[in-house]
Short mmCIF file of C-alpha atoms in Angstrom, two decimals:
data_model
loop_
_atom_site.label_atom_id
_atom_site.label_comp_id
_atom_site.label_asym_id
_atom_site.label_seq_id
_atom_site.Cartn_x
_atom_site.Cartn_y
_atom_site.Cartn_z
CA UNK A 1 -0.16 0.12 0.08
CA UNK A 2 3.04 2.11 0.42
CA UNK A 3 3.12 2.52 -3.40
CA UNK A 4 0.01 3.86 -3.56
CA UNK A 5 0.69 6.92 -1.71
CA UNK A 6 0.40 10.09 -4.10
CA UNK A 7 1.90 13.36 -2.80
CA UNK A 8 0.13 16.58 -3.46
CA UNK A 9 2.27 18.58 -6.21
CA UNK A 10 1.71 21.37 -4.05
CA UNK A 11 4.08 20.11 -1.38
CA UNK A 12 6.75 19.91 -4.01
CA UNK A 13 6.05 23.44 -5.11
CA UNK A 14 5.66 24.94 -1.82
CA UNK A 15 7.71 22.75 0.50
CA UNK A 16 10.45 20.64 -1.07
CA UNK A 17 11.99 23.09 -3.43
CA UNK A 18 11.66 26.31 -1.34
CA UNK A 19 13.05 24.56 1.60
CA UNK A 20 16.34 23.62 -0.37
CA UNK A 21 16.58 27.06 -2.05
CA UNK A 22 16.11 28.86 1.38
CA UNK A 23 18.90 26.54 2.95
CA UNK A 24 21.33 27.37 0.00
CA UNK A 25 20.72 31.07 0.26
CA UNK A 26 21.03 30.92 4.11
CA UNK A 27 24.41 29.04 3.60
CA UNK A 28 25.51 31.85 1.11
CA UNK A 29 24.38 34.66 3.33
CA UNK A 30 26.11 33.00 6.40
CA UNK A 31 29.24 32.97 4.49
CA UNK A 32 29.34 36.56 3.54
CA UNK A 33 28.24 37.82 6.83
CA UNK A 34 31.00 35.89 8.53
CA UNK A 35 33.32 37.18 6.05
CA UNK A 36 32.22 40.80 7.07
CA UNK A 37 32.51 40.11 10.65
CA UNK A 38 35.85 38.55 10.44
CA UNK A 39 38.38 40.86 12.28
CA UNK A 40 42.00 40.71 11.14
CA UNK A 41 44.11 40.48 14.23
CA UNK A 42 47.69 41.12 13.68
CA UNK A 43 49.65 37.88 14.48
CA UNK A 44 51.88 38.14 17.66
CA UNK A 45 55.46 38.25 16.25
CA UNK A 46 56.74 35.90 18.99
CA UNK A 47 54.21 33.03 17.99
CA UNK A 48 55.05 33.65 14.23
CA UNK A 49 58.77 33.39 15.06
CA UNK A 50 58.26 30.27 17.07
CA UNK A 51 56.27 28.73 14.26
CA UNK A 52 59.02 29.61 11.70
CA UNK A 53 61.54 28.00 13.86
CA UNK A 54 59.52 24.67 14.18
CA UNK A 55 59.21 24.60 10.35
CA UNK A 56 62.96 25.06 9.99
CA UNK A 57 63.68 22.22 12.39
CA UNK A 58 61.06 19.97 10.66
CA UNK A 59 62.80 20.74 7.25
CA UNK A 60 66.25 20.07 8.77
CA UNK A 61 64.82 16.99 10.24
CA UNK A 62 63.49 15.69 7.02
CA UNK A 63 66.35 16.47 4.77
CA UNK A 64 69.16 15.88 7.21
CA UNK A 65 70.68 13.01 5.13
CA UNK A 66 71.11 15.39 2.13
CA UNK A 67 73.75 17.58 3.76
CA UNK A 68 77.15 16.77 4.82
CA UNK A 69 77.75 15.88 8.39
CA UNK A 70 79.65 18.96 9.42
CA UNK A 71 76.79 21.27 8.07
CA UNK A 72 74.12 19.12 9.61
CA UNK A 73 75.92 19.29 13.23
CA UNK A 74 76.28 23.07 12.77
CA UNK A 75 72.64 23.60 12.03
CA UNK A 76 71.62 21.23 15.08
CA UNK A 77 73.78 23.06 17.52
CA UNK A 78 72.63 26.35 16.37
CA UNK A 79 68.77 25.20 16.81
CA UNK A 80 69.18 23.19 20.04
CA UNK A 81 72.13 23.87 22.07
CA UNK A 82 71.50 24.44 26.00
CA UNK A 83 72.41 28.09 26.12
CA UNK A 84 70.98 30.00 23.48
CA UNK A 85 69.63 27.55 20.71
CA UNK A 86 66.43 28.69 19.08
CA UNK A 87 64.56 25.49 20.10
CA UNK A 88 65.42 25.73 23.79
CA UNK A 89 62.99 27.24 25.96
CA UNK A 90 64.02 28.52 29.29
CA UNK A 91 62.07 27.14 32.31
CA UNK A 92 60.15 30.25 33.37
CA UNK A 93 58.77 31.01 30.11
CA UNK A 94 56.62 28.11 29.58
CA UNK A 95 53.72 29.07 31.75
CA UNK A 96 53.66 32.61 30.51
CA UNK A 97 52.87 31.78 26.99
CA UNK A 98 49.87 29.71 27.71
CA UNK A 99 48.32 32.29 30.23
CA UNK A 100 48.83 34.88 27.81
CA UNK A 101 47.08 32.92 24.85
CA UNK A 102 44.00 32.26 27.28
CA UNK A 103 43.77 35.88 28.55
CA UNK A 104 43.53 37.06 25.01
CA UNK A 105 39.95 38.38 24.79
CA UNK A 106 40.09 38.96 20.98
CA UNK A 107 40.56 35.43 20.15
CA UNK A 108 37.61 34.18 22.43
CA UNK A 109 35.54 36.74 21.03
CA UNK A 110 36.33 35.51 17.26
CA UNK A 111 35.62 32.06 18.05
CA UNK A 112 32.34 33.04 19.75
CA UNK A 113 31.37 34.98 16.59
CA UNK A 114 31.99 32.16 14.44
CA UNK A 115 29.97 29.80 16.59
CA UNK A 116 27.13 32.25 16.69
CA UNK A 117 27.12 32.67 12.95
CA UNK A 118 26.90 28.79 12.75
CA UNK A 119 24.30 28.33 15.45
CA UNK A 120 21.75 31.11 14.86
CA UNK A 121 20.81 30.48 11.18
CA UNK A 122 20.55 26.72 11.98
CA UNK A 123 18.22 27.43 14.91
CA UNK A 124 16.13 29.85 13.02
CA UNK A 125 15.70 27.63 9.91
CA UNK A 126 14.89 24.49 12.23
CA UNK A 127 12.18 26.71 13.96
CA UNK A 128 10.83 27.94 10.66
CA UNK A 129 10.66 24.33 9.20
CA UNK A 130 8.83 23.16 12.55
CA UNK A 131 6.39 25.79 12.44
CA UNK A 132 5.29 25.84 8.88
CA UNK A 133 5.80 22.42 7.67
CA UNK A 134 5.10 19.75 10.22
CA UNK A 135 2.56 17.23 10.24
CA UNK A 136 2.66 15.74 6.84
CA UNK A 137 4.77 13.69 4.32
CA UNK A 138 7.10 15.85 2.37
CA UNK A 139 9.49 13.59 0.59
CA UNK A 140 10.20 9.88 -0.16
CA UNK A 141 13.74 8.61 0.52
CA UNK A 142 14.60 6.39 -2.38
CA UNK A 143 16.15 3.47 -0.51
CA UNK A 144 14.46 1.51 2.31
CA UNK A 145 14.97 2.04 5.90
CA UNK A 146 14.10 -0.07 9.04
CA UNK A 147 11.33 0.65 11.39
CA UNK A 148 13.80 2.08 14.02
CA UNK A 149 14.14 5.30 11.79
CA UNK A 150 10.24 5.92 12.06
CA UNK A 151 10.41 8.07 15.13
CA UNK A 152 13.31 9.95 13.92
CA UNK A 153 12.29 10.66 10.33
CA UNK A 154 8.53 10.67 10.71
CA UNK A 155 7.96 12.71 13.72
CA UNK A 156 4.78 14.61 13.51
CA UNK A 157 3.00 11.97 11.28
CA UNK A 158 1.14 9.51 13.63
CA UNK A 159 0.44 6.72 11.17
CA UNK A 160 2.24 3.38 11.82
CA UNK A 161 1.12 2.04 8.36
CA UNK A 162 2.94 4.59 6.15
CA UNK A 163 6.19 3.13 4.74
CA UNK A 164 9.40 4.53 6.57
CA UNK A 165 10.87 5.76 3.59
CA UNK A 166 8.20 8.58 3.46
CA UNK A 167 9.77 11.29 5.64
CA UNK A 168 8.39 14.46 6.95
CA UNK A 169 9.75 17.83 6.28
CA UNK A 170 12.03 17.99 9.26
CA UNK A 171 14.12 14.91 8.00
CA UNK A 172 14.28 16.77 4.61
CA UNK A 173 15.98 19.66 6.50
CA UNK A 174 18.43 17.60 8.10
CA UNK A 175 19.08 15.76 4.92
CA UNK A 176 19.73 19.36 3.42
CA UNK A 177 21.73 20.42 6.34
CA UNK A 178 24.37 17.50 5.91
CA UNK A 179 24.30 17.28 2.21
CA UNK A 180 24.61 20.88 1.24
CA UNK A 181 27.91 21.06 2.75
CA UNK A 182 29.42 19.54 -0.29
CA UNK A 183 27.68 22.12 -2.64
CA UNK A 184 28.81 25.06 -0.54
CA UNK A 185 32.40 24.13 -1.05
CA UNK A 186 31.80 24.11 -4.55
CA UNK A 187 29.96 27.22 -5.07
CA UNK A 188 31.70 29.37 -2.27
CA UNK A 189 35.17 28.35 -3.35
CA UNK A 190 37.91 27.03 -0.96
CA UNK A 191 37.53 29.69 1.62
CA UNK A 192 34.40 28.20 3.08
CA UNK A 193 36.10 24.91 3.55
CA UNK A 194 39.31 26.45 4.66
CA UNK A 195 37.47 28.39 7.25
CA UNK A 196 36.18 25.08 8.66
CA UNK A 197 39.53 23.48 9.01
CA UNK A 198 41.03 26.58 10.24
CA UNK A 199 38.31 26.65 13.01
CA UNK A 200 39.25 22.99 13.75
CA UNK A 201 42.95 23.77 14.05
CA UNK A 202 42.24 26.90 16.25
CA UNK A 203 40.17 24.61 18.47
CA UNK A 204 42.98 22.02 18.55
CA UNK A 205 45.72 24.73 19.08
CA UNK A 206 43.75 26.69 21.59
CA UNK A 207 44.85 24.65 24.93
CA UNK A 208 48.18 23.63 23.52
CA UNK A 209 51.35 24.93 24.68
CA UNK A 210 53.53 26.35 21.78
CA UNK A 211 56.65 26.19 23.96
CA UNK A 212 55.95 22.38 24.29
CA UNK A 213 56.05 21.88 20.64
CA UNK A 214 59.38 23.55 20.54
CA UNK A 215 60.89 21.07 23.23
CA UNK A 216 59.25 18.22 21.04
CA UNK A 217 60.95 19.32 18.08
CA UNK A 218 64.28 19.92 20.05
CA UNK A 219 64.00 16.20 21.18
CA UNK A 220 63.32 14.92 17.60
CA UNK A 221 66.36 16.69 16.32
CA UNK A 222 68.72 15.57 19.20
CA UNK A 223 68.04 11.81 18.40
CA UNK A 224 68.53 12.13 14.55
CA UNK A 225 71.16 9.54 13.39
CA UNK A 226 72.79 11.65 10.79
CA UNK A 227 73.74 9.30 7.75
CA UNK A 228 74.90 11.17 4.64
CA UNK A 229 73.64 9.65 1.65
CA UNK A 230 75.52 11.87 -0.90
CA UNK A 231 79.01 10.93 0.44
CA UNK A 232 80.33 9.47 -2.85
CA UNK A 233 78.66 12.16 -5.09
CA UNK A 234 82.03 13.72 -6.49
CA UNK A 235 83.22 10.42 -7.37
CA UNK A 236 79.83 9.45 -9.16
CA UNK A 237 79.84 12.71 -10.85
CA UNK A 238 83.26 12.17 -12.16
CA UNK A 239 82.41 8.62 -13.50
CA UNK A 240 79.53 9.83 -15.04
CA UNK A 241 81.41 12.96 -16.67
CA UNK A 242 84.09 10.74 -17.77
CA UNK A 243 81.66 8.33 -19.46
CA UNK A 244 80.17 11.19 -21.20
CA UNK A 245 83.56 12.64 -22.48
CA UNK A 246 84.58 9.20 -23.68
CA UNK A 247 81.50 8.84 -25.91
CA UNK B 1 81.33 0.46 -11.24
CA UNK B 2 80.76 -1.35 -8.00
CA UNK B 3 80.91 1.46 -5.89
CA UNK B 4 78.34 3.36 -7.84
CA UNK B 5 75.93 0.58 -7.63
CA UNK B 6 76.17 0.43 -3.81
CA UNK B 7 75.95 4.06 -3.63
CA UNK B 8 72.77 4.15 -5.96
CA UNK B 9 71.19 1.18 -3.81
CA UNK B 10 71.84 3.17 -0.65
CA UNK B 11 70.39 6.43 -2.08
CA UNK B 12 67.34 4.74 -3.28
CA UNK B 13 66.83 3.18 0.18
CA UNK B 14 67.17 6.45 1.96
CA UNK B 15 65.21 8.56 -0.42
CA UNK B 16 62.32 6.12 -0.21
CA UNK B 17 62.04 6.73 3.60
CA UNK B 18 62.49 10.42 3.28
CA UNK B 19 59.18 12.59 2.29
CA UNK B 20 60.39 14.49 -0.70
CA UNK B 21 56.93 16.25 -1.26
CA UNK B 22 56.07 19.62 -1.41
CA UNK B 23 53.28 19.87 1.22
CA UNK B 24 51.70 22.81 -0.54
CA UNK B 25 51.37 20.94 -3.80
CA UNK B 26 50.17 17.75 -2.09
CA UNK B 27 47.40 19.85 -0.36
CA UNK B 28 46.36 21.39 -3.66
CA UNK B 29 46.16 17.90 -5.36
CA UNK B 30 44.02 16.86 -2.43
CA UNK B 31 41.81 19.77 -2.82
CA UNK B 32 41.38 18.84 -6.67
CA UNK B 33 40.55 15.27 -5.61
CA UNK B 34 37.76 16.56 -3.04
CA UNK B 35 36.26 18.85 -5.43
CA UNK B 36 35.95 16.47 -8.34
CA UNK B 37 34.57 13.88 -5.88
CA UNK B 38 31.96 16.29 -4.55
CA UNK B 39 30.97 17.54 -7.87
CA UNK B 40 30.65 14.11 -9.33
CA UNK B 41 28.78 12.74 -6.45
CA UNK B 42 26.24 15.65 -6.82
CA UNK B 43 25.77 14.98 -10.58
CA UNK B 44 25.75 11.13 -9.85
CA UNK B 45 22.84 11.84 -7.32
CA UNK B 46 20.80 13.89 -9.90
CA UNK B 47 21.37 11.07 -12.49
CA UNK B 48 20.32 8.33 -10.21
CA UNK B 49 17.25 10.31 -9.18
CA UNK B 50 16.12 11.04 -12.53
CA UNK B 51 16.67 7.33 -13.70
CA UNK B 52 14.51 6.49 -10.79
CA UNK B 53 17.08 4.11 -9.04
CA UNK B 54 15.84 3.03 -5.69
CA UNK B 55 17.45 1.07 -2.79
CA UNK B 56 20.60 -0.94 -3.62
CA UNK B 57 20.76 0.07 -7.13
CA UNK B 58 21.42 3.79 -6.17
CA UNK B 59 24.27 2.87 -3.86
CA UNK B 60 25.83 0.72 -6.61
CA UNK B 61 25.59 3.77 -8.89
CA UNK B 62 27.53 6.03 -6.40
CA UNK B 63 30.18 3.51 -6.14
CA UNK B 64 30.65 3.21 -9.90
CA UNK B 65 30.55 6.99 -10.07
CA UNK B 66 33.39 7.09 -7.43
CA UNK B 67 35.31 4.12 -9.20
CA UNK B 68 35.16 6.17 -12.37
CA UNK B 69 36.21 9.33 -10.68
CA UNK B 70 39.40 7.46 -9.29
CA UNK B 71 40.23 6.23 -12.73
CA UNK B 72 39.80 9.50 -14.14
CA UNK B 73 42.01 10.96 -11.58
CA UNK B 74 44.63 8.45 -12.04
CA UNK B 75 44.46 9.02 -15.90
CA UNK B 76 44.77 12.93 -15.15
CA UNK B 77 47.83 12.05 -13.16
CA UNK B 78 49.16 10.08 -16.15
CA UNK B 79 49.20 6.88 -14.42
CA UNK B 80 52.06 7.80 -12.13
CA UNK B 81 50.46 8.46 -9.00
CA UNK B 82 53.36 8.32 -6.76
CA UNK B 83 54.62 11.57 -8.30
CA UNK B 84 51.76 13.44 -7.51
CA UNK B 85 50.36 11.89 -4.31
CA UNK B 86 51.97 10.47 -1.20
CA UNK B 87 50.03 7.05 -1.49
CA UNK B 88 47.46 5.25 -3.65
CA UNK B 89 44.93 5.74 -0.86
CA UNK B 90 44.73 9.31 -1.60
CA UNK B 91 43.56 8.72 -4.92
CA UNK B 92 41.10 5.86 -4.31
CA UNK B 93 39.56 6.35 -0.83
CA UNK B 94 39.90 10.06 -0.03
CA UNK B 95 36.66 11.88 0.10
CA UNK B 96 34.72 8.63 -0.49
CA UNK B 97 32.39 9.06 2.22
CA UNK B 98 32.26 12.75 2.21
CA UNK B 99 30.46 12.70 -0.98
CA UNK B 100 27.76 10.24 0.21
CA UNK B 101 25.55 12.85 1.85
CA UNK B 102 25.49 15.15 -0.96
CA UNK B 103 24.70 12.10 -3.23
CA UNK B 104 21.72 11.06 -1.08
CA UNK B 105 20.50 14.69 -1.09
CA UNK B 106 20.57 15.08 -4.68
CA UNK B 107 19.43 11.51 -5.39
CA UNK B 108 16.11 12.13 -3.04
CA UNK B 109 15.52 15.46 -4.61
CA UNK B 110 15.71 14.49 -8.07
CA UNK B 111 13.92 11.31 -7.45
CA UNK B 112 10.88 12.98 -5.63
CA UNK B 113 10.52 15.67 -7.98
CA UNK B 114 10.62 13.30 -10.87
CA UNK B 115 8.95 10.15 -9.82
CA UNK B 116 6.94 10.88 -6.77
CA UNK B 117 4.80 13.81 -7.28
#
């Protein structure tokens, strides 16, 4: 009997399509609003410097075997000797940096703005969908689902005989919410996606101690076994050149 | 030359362990993979909906589309994946499930518009 269910075309014209269009437009609007609200903060020179030093140490670590032992040793000593190496952190400063990071009000403000620009449109749209479009079947999902999904996908419809793949507008809203993410990254360009990953990184880096990563990098550099791979390079070049000359 | 051979062996051994990729280029390539997968999953969803696939057939179509995408990407990399990506999984598996929600959304959308009402 589930096959016999015929939906009114008015539902398509006034619920299904408008809901999707509205959600796309809200997504675009949110993107531009958050772009306008974004405050540019000048990066702290100390943090930038630490980041560059870490990058440098990583580069040295990954390319260590391509430089002669003497050069490697010189660089390692420059980076991590115990007196004034760039990676060496004096004991007292470690706590200071973290406290400074937490007390920076600009950062917390920025994160709150980003979160709000995410939450407010979602709540509003959800309320709108609930208010206007509840209590009827709005769409049919083209694959079968088990009875367990009934309470989730069909709330507002108190009919136990309707097939589970017929869903209410609220489910259509959630489907849009998750499915449009890919579309946004296509139409809004990379900045949208980058914004998300940046936010993730900020979240991850928020409680992290930058000086600790300096220390970790120092340890990594200290334990490297240097093994120069280009040790016979001159002889090899000579042989190759001789072969070329002979020809 | 024996020394040369030994050297070459050692060099290859070591350079296999060392990542000699440009991180930015890798990231750019990954982004391209992500975009093509998303785009093709949306297109595939619309196709599946218009053709009226239901149930299992639709998901099979999704896997087919993703497989075609992988082949296309490998062809675009001139079949030498190792010089553009750090592993095969990047080309074949990355973004595989990310496009699924988009696929389901557009599949449902097209299917409902064409077949249900």
